[in-house]
PDB file of C-alpha atoms in Angstrom:
ATOM      1  CA  MET A   1      -1.741   1.016   9.541  1.00  0.00           C
ATOM      2  CA  VAL A   2      -5.487   0.243   7.662  1.00  0.00           C
ATOM      3  CA  LEU A   3      -3.180  -0.385   4.480  1.00  0.00           C
ATOM      4  CA  GLU A   4      -1.110  -3.225   6.616  1.00  0.00           C
ATOM      5  CA  LEU A   5      -3.544  -4.832   8.418  1.00  0.00           C
ATOM      6  CA  LEU A   6      -5.907  -5.154   5.367  1.00  0.00           C
ATOM      7  CA  MET A   7      -3.164  -6.856   3.265  1.00  0.00           C
ATOM      8  CA  VAL A   8      -2.591  -8.971   6.001  1.00  0.00           C
ATOM      9  CA  LEU A   9      -6.491  -9.955   6.012  1.00  0.00           C
ATOM     10  CA  GLY A  10      -5.590 -10.191   2.425  1.00  0.00           C
ATOM     11  CA  VAL A  11      -2.876 -12.736   2.763  1.00  0.00           C
ATOM     12  CA  THR A  12      -4.481 -14.794   5.549  1.00  0.00           C
ATOM     13  CA  LEU A  13      -7.543 -15.073   4.600  1.00  0.00           C
ATOM     14  CA  LEU A  14      -7.120 -15.767   0.624  1.00  0.00           C
ATOM     15  CA  ALA A  15      -3.496 -16.880   0.181  1.00  0.00           C
ATOM     16  CA  LEU A  16      -2.955 -19.429   3.226  1.00  0.00           C
ATOM     17  CA  PRO A  17      -6.362 -21.254   2.295  1.00  0.00           C
ATOM     18  CA  ALA A  18      -4.283 -21.322  -1.852  1.00  0.00           C
ATOM     19  CA  LEU A  19      -1.776 -22.444  -0.352  1.00  0.00           C
ATOM     20  CA  TRP A  20      -3.498 -25.216   1.754  1.00  0.00           C
ATOM     21  CA  LEU A  21      -5.875 -26.556  -1.035  1.00  0.00           C
ATOM     22  CA  GLY A  22      -2.951 -26.256  -3.347  1.00  0.00           C
ATOM     23  CA  ALA A  23       0.285 -28.361  -1.534  1.00  0.00           C
ATOM     24  CA  GLN A  24      -3.102 -31.351  -1.097  1.00  0.00           C
ATOM     25  CA  GLY A  25      -3.563 -30.898  -5.292  1.00  0.00           C
ATOM     26  CA  LEU A  26       0.141 -30.632  -6.787  1.00  0.00           C
ATOM     27  CA  THR A  27      -0.134 -33.645  -7.800  1.00  0.00           C
ATOM     28  CA  ARG A  28      -3.623 -34.653  -8.465  1.00  0.00           C
ATOM     29  CA  ARG A  29      -4.945 -34.985 -12.054  1.00  0.00           C
ATOM     30  CA  ALA A  30      -8.140 -35.196 -14.294  1.00  0.00           C
ATOM     31  CA  GLY A  31      -8.766 -35.273 -18.233  1.00  0.00           C
ATOM     32  CA  HIS A  32      -7.918 -37.028 -20.855  1.00  0.00           C
ATOM     33  CA  TYR A  33      -4.975 -39.228 -20.858  1.00  0.00           C
ATOM     34  CA  SER A  34      -2.932 -39.829 -23.920  1.00  0.00           C
ATOM     35  CA  SER A  35      -2.106 -43.594 -24.712  1.00  0.00           C
ATOM     36  CA  ASP A  36       1.632 -42.689 -25.434  1.00  0.00           C
ATOM     37  CA  VAL A  37       3.243 -43.185 -22.504  1.00  0.00           C
ATOM     38  CA  THR A  38       5.911 -40.935 -22.791  1.00  0.00           C
ATOM     39  CA  ALA A  39       4.326 -38.045 -23.588  1.00  0.00           C
ATOM     40  CA  ASP A  40       2.138 -38.809 -20.818  1.00  0.00           C
ATOM     41  CA  ARG A  41       4.796 -38.627 -18.212  1.00  0.00           C
ATOM     42  CA  VAL A  42       6.031 -35.462 -20.407  1.00  0.00           C
ATOM     43  CA  SER A  43       2.950 -33.902 -19.679  1.00  0.00           C
ATOM     44  CA  LEU A  44       2.622 -34.909 -16.047  1.00  0.00           C
ATOM     45  CA  VAL A  45       5.790 -33.494 -15.028  1.00  0.00           C
ATOM     46  CA  LEU A  46       5.113 -30.088 -17.112  1.00  0.00           C
ATOM     47  CA  LEU A  47       1.872 -29.846 -15.728  1.00  0.00           C
ATOM     48  CA  VAL A  48       3.521 -30.288 -11.413  1.00  0.00           C
ATOM     49  CA  THR A  49       6.324 -28.632 -12.915  1.00  0.00           C
ATOM     50  CA  SER A  50       4.488 -25.769 -13.625  1.00  0.00           C
ATOM     51  CA  ARG A  51       2.344 -26.012 -10.626  1.00  0.00           C
ATOM     52  CA  ALA A  52       5.094 -26.392  -7.948  1.00  0.00           C
ATOM     53  CA  LEU A  53       6.849 -23.035  -8.861  1.00  0.00           C
ATOM     54  CA  THR A  54       3.182 -21.522  -8.907  1.00  0.00           C
ATOM     55  CA  TRP A  55       2.820 -22.795  -5.306  1.00  0.00           C
ATOM     56  CA  LEU A  56       6.285 -22.047  -4.281  1.00  0.00           C
ATOM     57  CA  LEU A  57       6.357 -18.648  -5.682  1.00  0.00           C
ATOM     58  CA  VAL A  58       2.597 -17.864  -3.711  1.00  0.00           C
ATOM     59  CA  LEU A  59       4.382 -18.830  -0.221  1.00  0.00           C
ATOM     60  CA  LEU A  60       7.325 -16.376  -0.700  1.00  0.00           C
ATOM     61  CA  LEU A  61       5.256 -13.190  -1.987  1.00  0.00           C
ATOM     62  CA  SER A  62       2.988 -14.409   0.875  1.00  0.00           C
ATOM     63  CA  ALA A  63       5.725 -14.439   3.291  1.00  0.00           C
ATOM     64  CA  VAL A  64       7.996 -11.283   2.157  1.00  0.00           C
ATOM     65  CA  VAL A  65       4.111  -9.588   2.469  1.00  0.00           C
ATOM     66  CA  LEU A  66       3.192 -10.716   6.197  1.00  0.00           C
ATOM     67  CA  VAL A  67       6.450 -10.008   7.385  1.00  0.00           C
ATOM     68  CA  CYS A  68       6.767  -6.264   6.015  1.00  0.00           C
ATOM     69  CA  ALA A  69       3.554  -5.530   6.098  1.00  0.00           C
ATOM     70  CA  VAL A  70       3.847  -6.985   9.934  1.00  0.00           C
ATOM     71  CA  GLY A  71       6.811  -5.004  10.705  1.00  0.00           C
ATOM     72  CA  ALA A  72       5.242  -2.087   8.790  1.00  0.00           C
ATOM     73  CA  TRP A  73       2.780  -2.079  11.567  1.00  0.00           C
ATOM     74  CA  VAL A  74       4.671  -2.661  14.525  1.00  0.00           C
ATOM     75  CA  ARG A  75       6.672  -0.330  14.001  1.00  0.00           C
ATOM     76  CA  ASP A  76       4.993   2.478  12.901  1.00  0.00           C
ATOM     77  CA  LEU A  77       7.059   2.597   9.904  1.00  0.00           C
ATOM     78  CA  GLU A  78       6.433   3.541   6.412  1.00  0.00           C
ATOM     79  CA  MET A  79       5.737   0.179   3.837  1.00  0.00           C
ATOM     80  CA  PRO A  80       7.462   0.185   0.340  1.00  0.00           C
ATOM     81  CA  SER A  81       5.746   0.541  -2.609  1.00  0.00           C
ATOM     82  CA  LEU A  82       7.023  -2.639  -3.771  1.00  0.00           C
ATOM     83  CA  VAL A  83       5.356  -4.718  -1.507  1.00  0.00           C
ATOM     84  CA  SER A  84       1.707  -3.111  -2.254  1.00  0.00           C
ATOM     85  CA  VAL A  85       2.627  -4.461  -6.125  1.00  0.00           C
ATOM     86  CA  PHE A  86       3.529  -7.473  -4.208  1.00  0.00           C
ATOM     87  CA  PHE A  87       0.406  -8.229  -2.216  1.00  0.00           C
ATOM     88  CA  VAL A  88      -1.525  -8.028  -5.909  1.00  0.00           C
ATOM     89  CA  LEU A  89       0.680 -10.436  -7.433  1.00  0.00           C
ATOM     90  CA  ASP A  90       0.553 -12.748  -4.375  1.00  0.00           C
ATOM     91  CA  LEU A  91      -3.293 -12.278  -4.823  1.00  0.00           C
ATOM     92  CA  LEU A  92      -3.916 -12.462  -8.254  1.00  0.00           C
ATOM     93  CA  LEU A  93      -1.429 -16.447  -7.727  1.00  0.00           C
ATOM     94  CA  ALA A  94      -3.305 -17.587  -4.755  1.00  0.00           C
ATOM     95  CA  VAL A  95      -6.755 -17.685  -7.156  1.00  0.00           C
ATOM     96  CA  LEU A  96      -5.341 -18.752 -10.150  1.00  0.00           C
ATOM     97  CA  VAL A  97      -4.503 -21.810  -7.536  1.00  0.00           C
ATOM     98  CA  LEU A  98      -7.677 -22.236  -5.996  1.00  0.00           C
ATOM     99  CA  LEU A  99      -9.648 -22.663  -9.470  1.00  0.00           C
ATOM    100  CA  THR A 100      -6.601 -24.667 -10.959  1.00  0.00           C
ATOM    101  CA  PHE A 101      -5.234 -27.138  -8.764  1.00  0.00           C
ATOM    102  CA  GLY A 102      -6.594 -26.269  -6.015  1.00  0.00           C
ATOM    103  CA  ARG A 103     -10.421 -26.843  -5.996  1.00  0.00           C
ATOM    104  CA  ARG A 104     -11.418 -30.595  -4.325  1.00  0.00           C
ATOM    105  CA  ASP A 105     -12.604 -32.766  -6.751  1.00  0.00           C
ATOM    106  CA  ARG A 106     -16.401 -32.995  -7.411  1.00  0.00           C
ATOM    107  CA  ARG A 107     -18.343 -35.954  -5.941  1.00  0.00           C
ATOM    108  CA  ARG A 108     -19.619 -38.322  -8.964  1.00  0.00           C
ATOM    109  CA  PRO A 109     -23.997 -37.965  -8.371  1.00  0.00           C
ATOM    110  CA  ARG A 110     -24.953 -40.920  -6.684  1.00  0.00           C
ATOM    111  CA  ARG A 111     -27.111 -43.319  -9.363  1.00  0.00           C
ATOM    112  CA  ARG A 112     -31.499 -43.306  -8.024  1.00  0.00           C
ATOM    113  CA  ALA A 113     -31.588 -47.038  -7.343  1.00  0.00           C
ATOM    114  CA  THR A 114     -34.290 -48.760 -10.231  1.00  0.00           C
ATOM    115  CA  PRO A 115     -37.800 -50.067  -8.270  1.00  0.00           C
ATOM    116  CA  ALA A 116     -36.906 -53.121 -10.281  1.00  0.00           C
ATOM    117  CA  ALA A 117     -34.306 -53.346  -7.890  1.00  0.00           C
ATOM    118  CA  ARG A 118     -36.389 -53.504  -4.956  1.00  0.00           C
TER     119      ARG A 118
END
């Protein structure tokens, strides 16, 4: 019962915010751009595709873990051991999403006003 509760808390506190922030940053791209338009387009397609697959995997793993944990908790059944593996994989991928494309953009620091302008 404690394990199921920890799994539900872990998914709701880490994976669900990662899904939200990852969906917002799915197509956002920062960094250097190539002068070759074709290479730039190919890299953007690869980047968005890999992010979308990672996001979908986190979504599916979160759904499986939540359904199994809540079902085992409500029905007082033994949870399959593979759900624990899915839970760990879900948390690792959620951290990956949060640290890569789920981050918010940093605000640029404001320039100080020069005393001569006053």
